[in-house]
XYZ file of C-alpha atoms in Angstrom:
690
model
C -56.255 0.709 41.960
C -55.247 -2.961 42.025
C -54.078 -4.505 45.246
C -51.901 -7.627 45.583
C -54.794 -10.103 45.584
C -56.317 -8.466 42.503
C -53.020 -8.708 40.614
C -52.637 -12.362 41.612
C -56.197 -13.011 40.425
C -55.322 -11.464 37.039
C -52.036 -13.363 36.746
C -53.549 -16.757 37.600
C -55.485 -17.176 34.271
C -52.385 -16.036 32.359
C -50.278 -18.690 34.079
C -52.928 -21.328 33.407
C -53.087 -20.236 29.760
C -49.296 -20.384 29.502
C -49.248 -23.900 30.952
C -52.025 -24.969 28.530
C -50.040 -23.605 25.584
C -46.960 -25.484 26.784
C -48.904 -28.728 27.041
C -50.493 -28.268 23.607
C -47.281 -27.087 21.924
C -46.206 -30.596 20.785
C -49.647 -31.202 19.249
C -49.621 -27.795 17.572
C -46.139 -28.415 16.177
C -47.190 -31.917 15.072
C -50.215 -30.530 13.205
C -48.133 -27.718 11.692
C -45.482 -30.217 10.588
C -48.145 -32.373 8.926
C -49.544 -29.326 7.108
C -46.068 -28.313 5.941
C -45.395 -31.892 4.829
C -48.714 -31.947 2.956
C -47.898 -28.684 1.187
C -44.418 -29.959 0.353
C -45.917 -33.177 -1.004
C -48.459 -31.244 -3.082
C -45.742 -29.002 -4.527
C -43.561 -32.030 -5.248
C -46.440 -33.788 -7.015
C -47.072 -30.638 -9.038
C -43.414 -30.374 -9.951
C -43.295 -34.060 -10.791
C -46.361 -33.765 -13.033
C -44.763 -30.788 -14.761
C -41.595 -32.807 -15.440
C -43.615 -35.770 -16.722
C -45.684 -33.499 -18.992
C -42.514 -31.940 -20.365
C -41.157 -35.397 -21.084
C -44.409 -36.494 -22.760
C -44.479 -33.320 -24.842
C -41.085 -34.259 -26.229
C -42.300 -37.816 -26.756
C -45.422 -36.501 -28.526
C -43.356 -34.709 -31.090
C -41.056 -37.694 -31.477
C -44.002 -40.058 -32.062
C -45.548 -37.702 -34.604
C -42.281 -37.347 -36.509
C -41.702 -41.073 -36.360
C -45.211 -41.914 -37.601
C -45.032 -39.465 -40.478
C -41.554 -40.674 -41.418
C -42.493 -44.359 -41.321
C -45.752 -43.896 -43.257
C -43.962 -41.805 -45.897
C -41.256 -44.465 -46.221
C -43.793 -47.110 -47.332
C -45.332 -44.778 -49.908
C -41.850 -43.912 -51.140
C -41.072 -47.606 -51.482
C -43.976 -48.061 -53.901
C -42.962 -44.878 -55.726
C -39.419 -46.239 -56.099
C -40.899 -49.420 -57.584
C -42.825 -47.318 -60.083
C -39.665 -45.406 -61.002
C -37.633 -48.568 -61.459
C -40.464 -50.084 -63.547
C -40.198 -47.109 -65.917
C -36.561 -47.934 -66.561
C -37.124 -51.605 -67.313
C -37.276 -52.148 -71.131
C -36.221 -55.730 -71.560
C -37.780 -58.807 -70.058
C -40.625 -56.885 -68.362
C -42.281 -60.005 -67.073
C -39.156 -61.262 -65.325
C -38.260 -57.832 -63.971
C -41.810 -57.247 -62.693
C -41.751 -60.516 -60.836
C -38.393 -59.781 -59.315
C -39.053 -56.204 -58.252
C -42.581 -56.625 -56.884
C -41.788 -59.784 -54.926
C -38.746 -58.055 -53.435
C -40.949 -55.190 -52.258
C -43.502 -57.599 -50.767
C -40.770 -59.438 -48.880
C -39.372 -56.192 -47.516
C -42.766 -54.953 -46.270
C -44.699 -58.134 -45.522
C -46.997 -56.388 -42.989
C -47.775 -53.450 -45.256
C -48.456 -54.592 -48.799
C -50.834 -57.512 -49.339
C -50.539 -57.441 -53.164
C -49.170 -55.200 -55.927
C -50.943 -54.744 -59.252
C -49.991 -53.011 -62.479
C -52.808 -51.249 -64.375
C -52.322 -50.054 -67.940
C -53.607 -46.855 -69.542
C -56.832 -48.688 -70.331
C -57.248 -49.079 -66.561
C -57.305 -52.848 -66.676
C -55.094 -54.963 -64.416
C -52.281 -56.479 -66.483
C -49.991 -57.924 -63.800
C -50.351 -58.920 -60.146
C -47.951 -60.158 -57.471
C -48.366 -62.578 -55.931
C -50.133 -64.333 -58.739
C -51.270 -67.272 -56.629
C -54.793 -66.644 -55.489
C -55.106 -63.428 -57.497
C -55.448 -64.811 -61.060
C -59.036 -63.659 -61.289
C -58.154 -59.970 -61.035
C -56.068 -59.946 -64.228
C -57.977 -58.025 -66.914
C -60.286 -56.453 -64.315
C -61.281 -52.874 -65.105
C -60.709 -50.672 -62.091
C -62.676 -47.644 -63.239
C -65.299 -46.780 -60.664
C -63.608 -48.924 -57.988
C -63.651 -46.525 -56.243
C -62.129 -43.839 -58.499
C -63.644 -42.833 -61.875
C -61.575 -42.688 -65.038
C -61.319 -38.942 -64.682
C -59.963 -39.327 -61.154
C -57.506 -41.967 -62.336
C -56.284 -39.731 -65.159
C -55.912 -36.899 -62.644
C -53.531 -39.119 -60.617
C -51.469 -39.560 -63.743
C -51.419 -35.875 -64.567
C -50.594 -34.774 -60.982
C -47.962 -37.436 -60.359
C -49.058 -37.621 -56.703
C -49.979 -40.949 -55.070
C -53.525 -41.254 -53.812
C -55.264 -43.372 -51.183
C -58.802 -44.554 -51.023
C -60.796 -44.056 -47.871
C -60.614 -46.912 -45.325
C -63.034 -49.713 -46.133
C -63.682 -53.273 -45.106
C -61.794 -55.836 -47.140
C -63.294 -59.117 -48.248
C -60.985 -60.854 -45.748
C -62.635 -58.900 -42.909
C -60.153 -56.305 -41.665
C -60.137 -52.688 -42.647
C -57.865 -51.557 -45.438
C -56.979 -48.959 -48.051
C -55.748 -48.914 -51.674
C -52.716 -46.868 -52.713
C -52.440 -45.627 -56.316
C -48.993 -44.591 -57.670
C -48.652 -43.362 -61.301
C -46.137 -44.972 -63.725
C -44.558 -43.082 -66.600
C -42.670 -43.998 -69.772
C -40.385 -41.169 -70.869
C -42.576 -38.687 -69.031
C -45.788 -40.021 -70.533
C -48.469 -41.546 -68.294
C -48.162 -45.308 -68.673
C -50.467 -46.702 -65.999
C -50.713 -47.190 -62.241
C -49.213 -49.358 -59.506
C -51.900 -50.370 -57.044
C -51.302 -51.836 -53.573
C -53.892 -53.023 -51.097
C -52.851 -53.055 -47.411
C -54.420 -53.755 -44.032
C -54.628 -50.639 -41.855
C -54.103 -52.604 -38.629
C -51.032 -54.385 -39.911
C -49.764 -51.213 -41.539
C -50.094 -49.140 -38.356
C -48.817 -51.969 -36.157
C -45.704 -52.219 -38.310
C -45.081 -48.493 -37.848
C -45.795 -48.315 -34.087
C -44.447 -51.643 -32.883
C -41.185 -50.111 -31.643
C -43.155 -47.551 -29.567
C -45.694 -49.861 -27.985
C -43.347 -50.866 -25.164
C -43.908 -47.473 -23.538
C -47.218 -46.416 -25.098
C -50.564 -47.829 -26.183
C -52.366 -46.320 -29.205
C -55.791 -45.850 -30.757
C -56.053 -44.554 -34.336
C -59.201 -42.735 -35.442
C -60.262 -41.689 -38.938
C -63.108 -39.220 -38.919
C -64.222 -40.469 -35.472
C -64.111 -44.149 -36.412
C -61.637 -46.400 -34.633
C -59.337 -47.884 -37.248
C -56.597 -49.320 -35.024
C -56.080 -50.201 -31.354
C -53.019 -51.620 -29.583
C -53.564 -55.164 -28.439
C -52.613 -54.287 -24.843
C -54.664 -51.156 -24.208
C -55.917 -51.709 -20.659
C -58.199 -49.632 -18.494
C -55.306 -48.468 -16.313
C -53.459 -47.171 -19.389
C -56.101 -44.513 -19.860
C -54.731 -42.138 -17.241
C -54.292 -38.389 -16.784
C -51.203 -38.322 -18.986
C -52.852 -39.501 -22.265
C -52.735 -37.157 -25.271
C -54.006 -37.001 -28.844
C -52.051 -36.348 -32.039
C -53.648 -34.873 -35.138
C -51.776 -35.495 -38.399
C -52.290 -35.832 -42.134
C -51.515 -39.162 -43.787
C -52.836 -41.317 -46.628
C -54.301 -38.157 -48.106
C -56.547 -37.419 -45.118
C -56.602 -36.249 -41.459
C -56.119 -38.780 -38.666
C -56.144 -38.728 -34.849
C -53.750 -40.874 -32.851
C -54.626 -41.228 -29.141
C -51.517 -42.051 -27.138
C -51.572 -43.620 -23.638
C -48.311 -43.834 -21.624
C -47.882 -47.211 -19.937
C -48.090 -47.187 -16.071
C -44.591 -48.645 -15.998
C -43.293 -45.620 -17.903
C -45.036 -43.180 -15.534
C -43.719 -45.067 -12.498
C -40.198 -44.920 -13.894
C -40.537 -41.162 -14.338
C -41.793 -40.620 -10.829
C -39.282 -39.914 -8.045
C -39.124 -42.291 -5.118
C -38.372 -39.295 -2.915
C -41.697 -37.695 -3.824
C -43.622 -40.828 -2.930
C -41.702 -41.006 0.336
C -42.429 -37.375 1.304
C -45.659 -38.190 3.246
C -43.866 -40.830 5.305
C -40.825 -38.618 5.775
C -43.112 -35.767 6.797
C -44.957 -37.981 9.261
C -41.665 -39.195 10.718
C -40.255 -35.667 10.997
C -43.515 -34.416 12.525
C -43.401 -37.121 15.164
C -39.688 -36.535 15.728
C -39.978 -32.745 16.053
C -43.040 -32.881 18.294
C -41.372 -35.555 20.439
C -38.189 -33.492 20.748
C -40.272 -30.439 21.609
C -42.174 -32.430 24.196
C -38.909 -33.673 25.686
C -37.493 -30.144 25.626
C -40.591 -28.729 27.328
C -40.484 -31.487 29.916
C -36.762 -30.912 30.454
C -37.296 -27.149 30.660
C -40.167 -27.641 33.095
C -37.988 -29.946 35.199
C -35.105 -27.457 34.966
C -37.341 -24.624 36.122
C -38.685 -26.775 38.939
C -35.103 -27.608 39.921
C -34.199 -23.935 39.675
C -37.093 -23.062 41.986
C -36.039 -25.806 44.386
C -32.421 -24.676 44.163
C -33.456 -21.095 44.868
C -35.532 -22.232 47.796
C -32.684 -24.401 49.026
C -30.285 -21.451 48.697
C -32.705 -19.215 50.524
C -33.106 -21.841 53.220
C -29.321 -22.289 53.349
C -28.790 -18.525 53.570
C -31.458 -18.268 56.244
C -29.809 -21.112 58.102
C -26.446 -19.406 57.682
C -27.810 -16.137 59.020
C -29.452 -17.983 61.904
C -26.229 -19.848 62.711
C -24.197 -16.641 62.472
C -26.597 -14.876 64.816
C -26.677 -17.790 67.229
C -22.919 -18.086 67.010
C -22.537 -14.465 67.966
C -25.093 -14.693 70.740
C -23.498 -17.863 72.165
C -19.874 -16.888 71.658
C -20.302 -13.494 73.304
C -21.243 -14.833 76.791
C -18.814 -17.738 76.277
C -16.093 -15.222 75.629
C -16.889 -13.605 78.976
C -16.900 -16.975 80.762
C -13.578 -18.167 79.324
C -11.761 -14.863 79.717
C -13.047 -14.542 83.263
C -11.888 -18.085 84.019
C -8.447 -17.293 82.599
C -8.194 -14.129 84.657
C -9.301 -15.942 87.808
C -6.671 -18.628 87.275
C -3.991 -15.899 87.232
C -4.999 -14.590 90.726
C -3.416 -17.535 92.580
C -6.638 -19.289 93.681
C -6.532 -22.040 96.271
C -7.004 -25.697 95.240
C -10.795 -25.676 95.609
C -11.143 -22.407 93.701
C -8.796 -23.633 90.978
C -10.898 -26.767 90.598
C -14.014 -24.644 90.115
C -12.180 -22.435 87.611
C -11.098 -25.527 85.697
C -14.685 -26.795 85.639
C -15.868 -23.453 84.264
C -13.100 -23.337 81.688
C -13.575 -26.970 80.627
C -17.342 -26.578 80.263
C -16.910 -23.369 78.288
C -14.328 -24.937 75.980
C -16.596 -27.958 75.411
C -19.501 -25.690 74.552
C -17.257 -23.617 72.278
C -16.077 -26.766 70.504
C -19.713 -27.792 69.976
C -20.532 -24.374 68.497
C -17.483 -24.529 66.231
C -18.354 -28.052 65.025
C -21.929 -27.038 64.302
C -20.840 -23.998 62.276
C -18.178 -25.935 60.390
C -20.630 -28.713 59.548
C -23.131 -26.149 58.269
C -20.403 -24.609 56.111
C -19.398 -27.987 54.725
C -22.999 -28.927 54.041
C -23.549 -25.661 52.147
C -20.237 -26.166 50.258
C -18.999 -22.778 51.478
C -15.982 -23.998 53.433
C -12.888 -22.165 52.191
C -9.225 -22.743 52.928
C -6.370 -20.288 53.212
C -2.800 -20.951 52.200
C -0.185 -19.321 54.420
C 3.313 -20.166 55.540
C 3.672 -21.526 59.073
C 6.098 -23.430 61.277
C 4.944 -27.055 61.155
C 7.100 -28.434 64.037
C 5.926 -25.615 66.266
C 2.279 -26.236 65.338
C 2.548 -29.980 66.039
C 4.462 -29.464 69.304
C 2.077 -26.817 70.652
C -0.990 -28.879 69.714
C 0.256 -32.070 71.378
C 1.548 -30.104 74.402
C -1.890 -28.512 74.887
C -3.515 -31.949 75.081
C -0.790 -33.211 77.414
C -1.400 -30.294 79.798
C -5.146 -30.816 79.614
C -4.807 -34.483 80.611
C -1.793 -34.190 82.914
C -3.711 -35.761 85.806
C -4.453 -38.926 83.816
C -2.073 -41.875 83.230
C -1.661 -40.867 79.596
C 1.556 -40.210 77.722
C 1.567 -37.967 74.650
C 4.358 -38.268 72.060
C 5.038 -36.828 68.634
C 7.687 -37.213 65.932
C 8.495 -35.446 62.671
C 10.626 -36.812 59.834
C 13.808 -34.840 59.250
C 13.128 -34.547 55.499
C 10.032 -32.441 56.124
C 10.759 -28.691 55.759
C 10.097 -26.692 58.922
C 8.062 -24.062 57.115
C 5.288 -25.168 54.792
C 2.377 -23.527 52.974
C -1.063 -24.906 53.867
C -4.020 -24.020 56.115
C -2.651 -24.102 59.701
C -6.040 -23.398 61.295
C -7.800 -26.354 59.604
C -4.788 -28.642 60.053
C -4.773 -27.842 63.788
C -8.511 -28.507 63.868
C -8.072 -31.996 62.368
C -5.145 -32.881 64.657
C -7.006 -31.597 67.729
C -10.068 -33.609 66.806
C -8.166 -36.863 66.298
C -6.005 -36.482 69.436
C -9.058 -35.378 71.421
C -10.956 -38.486 70.269
C -7.985 -40.684 71.120
C -7.759 -39.170 74.619
C -11.507 -39.551 75.097
C -11.437 -43.310 74.417
C -8.065 -44.116 76.047
C -8.085 -44.582 79.838
C -4.359 -45.111 80.132
C -1.388 -45.768 77.904
C 0.009 -43.686 75.095
C -1.145 -41.449 72.255
C 1.354 -40.831 69.455
C 1.345 -38.399 66.529
C 3.782 -39.171 63.702
C 4.297 -36.935 60.660
C 6.110 -38.126 57.549
C 6.522 -36.990 53.985
C 5.631 -39.044 50.939
C 8.372 -38.757 48.349
C 7.578 -36.435 45.430
C 9.932 -34.680 43.008
C 7.520 -31.771 42.582
C 7.400 -28.650 44.730
C 4.059 -29.825 46.113
C 4.147 -32.946 48.284
C 1.952 -35.041 50.561
C 2.282 -34.932 54.331
C 1.245 -38.121 56.094
C -0.144 -37.850 59.659
C -0.759 -40.864 61.889
C -2.505 -40.714 65.297
C -2.241 -43.957 67.285
C -3.685 -44.771 70.713
C -3.930 -47.722 73.095
C -7.614 -47.201 73.851
C -10.727 -49.359 73.605
C -10.550 -49.646 69.815
C -13.390 -50.017 67.299
C -15.134 -53.162 66.124
C -14.355 -53.944 62.434
C -18.000 -53.823 61.311
C -18.260 -50.236 62.629
C -15.262 -48.902 60.690
C -17.150 -48.338 57.415
C -19.541 -45.824 59.015
C -17.131 -44.072 61.354
C -16.876 -40.963 59.107
C -20.607 -40.604 58.462
C -22.593 -37.651 59.784
C -23.532 -37.862 63.477
C -21.949 -41.310 63.618
C -20.185 -43.010 66.518
C -18.935 -46.556 66.750
C -21.572 -47.302 69.396
C -24.624 -45.233 70.377
C -23.811 -45.880 74.010
C -20.545 -43.964 73.571
C -22.391 -40.680 73.233
C -23.889 -41.263 76.637
C -20.624 -42.455 78.171
C -18.068 -40.200 76.478
C -20.226 -37.400 75.030
C -19.917 -35.835 71.593
C -22.195 -35.248 68.621
C -20.498 -37.498 66.104
C -19.637 -34.533 63.866
C -15.908 -34.388 64.582
C -14.741 -37.155 62.259
C -17.167 -36.064 59.537
C -15.665 -32.575 59.654
C -12.166 -34.050 59.632
C -12.955 -36.084 56.522
C -14.269 -33.055 54.625
C -11.416 -30.814 55.729
C -8.785 -33.371 54.731
C -10.401 -33.800 51.304
C -10.501 -30.024 50.867
C -6.777 -29.961 51.613
C -6.187 -32.482 48.806
C -5.774 -35.627 50.907
C -7.676 -38.538 52.365
C -8.360 -40.088 55.760
C -8.673 -43.692 56.949
C -8.831 -45.732 60.129
C -7.693 -49.156 61.231
C -8.657 -50.686 64.554
C -9.814 -53.715 66.446
C -11.787 -53.917 69.678
C -9.542 -53.649 72.743
C -6.337 -53.062 70.753
C -6.447 -49.322 70.133
C -7.026 -47.334 66.944
C -4.893 -45.723 64.252
C -6.195 -42.757 62.254
C -4.158 -41.701 59.226
C -4.650 -38.743 56.913
C -2.739 -36.875 54.234
C -2.742 -33.258 53.043
C -1.023 -31.463 50.185
C 1.560 -28.832 51.114
C 4.407 -26.798 49.647
C 7.773 -25.880 51.099
C 8.056 -22.256 52.300
C 11.073 -20.048 52.862
C 12.379 -19.486 56.396
C 12.266 -15.703 56.128
C 9.350 -15.510 58.563
C 11.339 -17.151 61.371
C 12.760 -13.875 62.628
C 9.294 -12.342 62.689
C 7.952 -15.177 64.857
C 10.971 -15.198 67.143
C 10.495 -11.524 67.894
C 6.858 -11.870 68.979
C 7.669 -12.465 72.628
C 9.973 -9.436 72.702
C 7.186 -7.256 71.312
C 5.026 -7.961 74.357
C 7.698 -7.129 76.889
C 8.992 -4.005 75.133
C 5.567 -2.494 74.368
C 4.798 1.074 75.477
C 1.522 2.211 77.020
C -1.274 3.017 74.540
C -4.670 4.716 74.689
C -7.106 2.177 73.271
C -10.734 2.756 72.246
C -12.902 -0.350 72.851
C -16.237 -0.498 70.924
C -18.173 -3.291 72.654
C -21.855 -3.445 73.614
C -21.605 -6.406 76.017
C -20.944 -5.294 79.612
C -19.129 -8.502 80.593
C -16.793 -8.236 77.648
C -16.211 -4.549 78.407
C -15.062 -5.366 81.937
C -12.865 -8.284 80.860
C -11.162 -6.357 78.050
C -10.624 -3.384 80.367
C -9.000 -5.705 82.946
C -6.682 -7.230 80.319
C -5.653 -3.882 78.862
C -5.095 -2.154 82.188
C -3.135 -5.151 83.434
C -0.698 -4.603 80.543
C -0.393 -0.888 81.161
C -2.832 0.504 78.603
C -5.567 3.111 79.032
C -9.063 2.027 78.001
C -11.951 4.109 76.583
C -15.279 2.254 76.332
C -17.872 2.945 73.609
C -21.292 1.209 73.887
C -21.814 1.018 70.124
C -20.351 2.010 66.769
C -21.868 5.474 66.819
C -20.250 6.272 70.198
C -16.966 4.890 68.884
C -17.021 7.370 65.973
C -17.854 10.193 68.369
C -15.059 9.232 70.801
C -12.624 9.014 67.883
C -13.517 12.579 66.951
C -13.226 13.828 70.548
C -9.776 12.583 71.481
C -6.637 11.031 70.145
C -6.413 7.219 70.414
C -3.557 4.898 69.465
C -5.619 1.800 68.602
C -9.261 0.683 68.303
C -10.788 -2.681 69.273
C -14.013 -2.920 67.224
C -16.790 -5.429 67.803
C -18.591 -6.327 64.565
C -22.185 -6.571 65.814
C -23.450 -3.605 67.855
C -26.657 -1.564 68.084
C -27.058 1.887 66.518
C -24.093 1.360 64.207
C -22.224 -1.906 63.649
C -18.469 -2.287 63.577
C -18.174 -2.397 59.782
C -19.996 0.868 59.182
C -18.239 2.522 62.123
C -14.868 1.529 60.630
C -15.850 2.965 57.236
C -16.802 6.287 58.872
C -13.548 6.435 60.837
C -11.519 5.703 57.682
C -13.402 8.462 55.869
C -12.554 10.911 58.675
C -8.911 9.779 58.603
C -8.567 10.334 54.852
C -9.319 14.023 55.399
C -6.735 14.239 58.207
C -4.167 12.095 56.368
C -3.843 9.732 59.327
C -4.563 6.054 60.018
C -5.264 4.403 63.380
C -4.991 0.568 63.616
C -8.409 -1.108 64.045
C -8.621 -4.700 65.298
C -11.884 -6.584 64.673
C -13.411 -8.582 67.538
C -16.074 -11.021 66.347
C -17.783 -14.253 67.243
C -18.317 -14.814 63.500
C -15.144 -16.597 62.508
C -15.822 -17.747 58.948
C -13.431 -16.650 56.149
C -16.049 -14.383 54.551
C -16.511 -12.622 57.898
C -12.792 -11.894 58.045
C -12.893 -10.700 54.429
C -15.732 -8.273 55.171
C -13.712 -6.809 58.062
C -10.636 -6.241 55.929
C -12.745 -4.783 53.088
C -14.230 -2.286 55.536
C -10.720 -1.076 56.420
C -9.790 -3.082 59.543
C -6.196 -4.148 60.048
C -6.475 -7.382 62.054
C -9.062 -9.929 63.166
C -9.436 -11.695 66.541
C -12.086 -14.337 67.091
C -14.161 -14.577 70.237
C -13.630 -16.007 72.772
C -10.548 -13.830 72.807
C -7.316 -15.523 73.757
C -5.464 -13.121 76.079
C -2.096 -14.031 74.564
C -3.334 -13.356 70.994
C -4.817 -10.018 72.006
C -1.638 -8.890 73.770
C 0.569 -10.079 70.878
C -1.544 -8.309 68.241
C -1.537 -5.045 70.199
C 2.229 -5.350 70.704
C 2.764 -5.738 66.963
C 0.948 -2.475 66.249
C 2.860 -0.854 69.149
C 6.134 -1.808 67.520
C 5.065 -0.331 64.192
C 3.890 2.828 65.930
C 7.192 3.162 67.812
C 9.184 2.616 64.640
C 7.172 5.342 62.960
C 7.832 7.798 65.791
C 11.568 7.102 65.900
C 11.912 7.604 62.184
């Protein structure tokens, strides 16, 4: 059986082999591309050779036909002369001269001289006469044909050639014998001597632009083109066997290199270079792809690690938030309850110190969590309708009450054109306003802090709200303004020691404002105060919710007594919640965890449940799911209000998905708790009356 280390040991060589294959892949593809290019080039060369051979085969037949036609034409010319000579009866001397000289002029390269031989086989006439006078009267018998052979020419009527021989002038030649008749009776012979080289050259001269030739008679070279070079004798040469001059001949034909080059395709010659280029291109692209894929995988691993680290950090922050908020909730609620018991001046001062320290610590926790959310890009906004004048007034009034002992005046104004009810995120808007006014109060010893809200004109339903917070405090030096919104930044490091703060507030404000579709800026000078301005996008809302908000106070006063089940594992919070509920006339049942809450729900009838989210044994979410499952069988539904120190939007969503009806964040504001309970009381009362 393989254990983990054994499996890792087996996987390691596979991973190394995979990496080696990846590294060698471009080289493998390059080699494969070269092989494919080589095969393509070889096939193209083969196809090209086949096309050239087909062309040369056609040319071979054309040359053969042309040679036979041209050689026959010269024999026919002498035969025509013999035929015409038969018809001449008057002035034979004059007619002979005229006809023979005409033939010599027409074929100057073929016929060197023309002779007429009588039946006695002696030469009677010759043309041209000049230089040939001595041959007149010469007996031709035995030169080279015997009398019997000469008579046979006359009887057969077929011309006859001698075999090639060396002429007295030097070159090789042949003699052509053509019979002459007079009224069908043999009347002698026409004899013509011609040079083979000139004769063949005259026939082939029109072909020698593309081809070079060698003519063989019984293995002996009789003719060769003047321009037969060594490079002409290539793989495309071919031989032609034919019958002419009464015998068999062989004509070797050599295509000129220029002809072969013209038949070759430039594409074929470019295939090796194209193949090399494509091989380099493909292997380079593959290398780039592999490198990009490797980088992408590395980034994916880093992203996964970063997400895991971010999730771990989120879980840590959520846990710490819960662990810090829970005792803070007890401290702040206890301070609020103490302040309602009419303490003396010294006791009230101590209560205020406790409450102020707790609120400062709570603000620090909130800033830390918000910054973590922003950094992880998980900050979400909600869009609800709310009363903007009321929000602004209550926010400014809270700061005025907090600093009522200081020589500070707080003012606010709202343009009349702004609708009272708008749709935006009231929680985040309050957070930004609180942060800016809190900063202004922190750095202003005396004077005035003003909040002005105006609307930027826009014909659309959506518009921009412009907020301006001005103070008469110490101001900011101009060179510090550019970094005022950076993380953990303050205008002067000494301010953190003098005034406190982490430097996260303005950073959070900047991100929140941008999430709400606006921007934030600051203008200031040392000693002359500061002015922070920001904008957000909002929409006008209907006023139908006004009646609902106006009736909230009446709900509290007209509420009936309820039996409330409290699922809370923290003893301090148990005591504080019990005190609040009993003070408002409600009965309280305490459950130490979610499991006890389910059991208590099954034991007795309750009107409402306050459910903490994080508890031992069974947490609030699972406890709520069990209670809802029990209710579905009984066709009943009890309101469940979530109590949690985890205040992020996804935490609220999880509560509602589990079946809870409302959400209250710790530390619990007494007024919010009483108002929420009163709302469910009203619904319960309405249900009973109906």
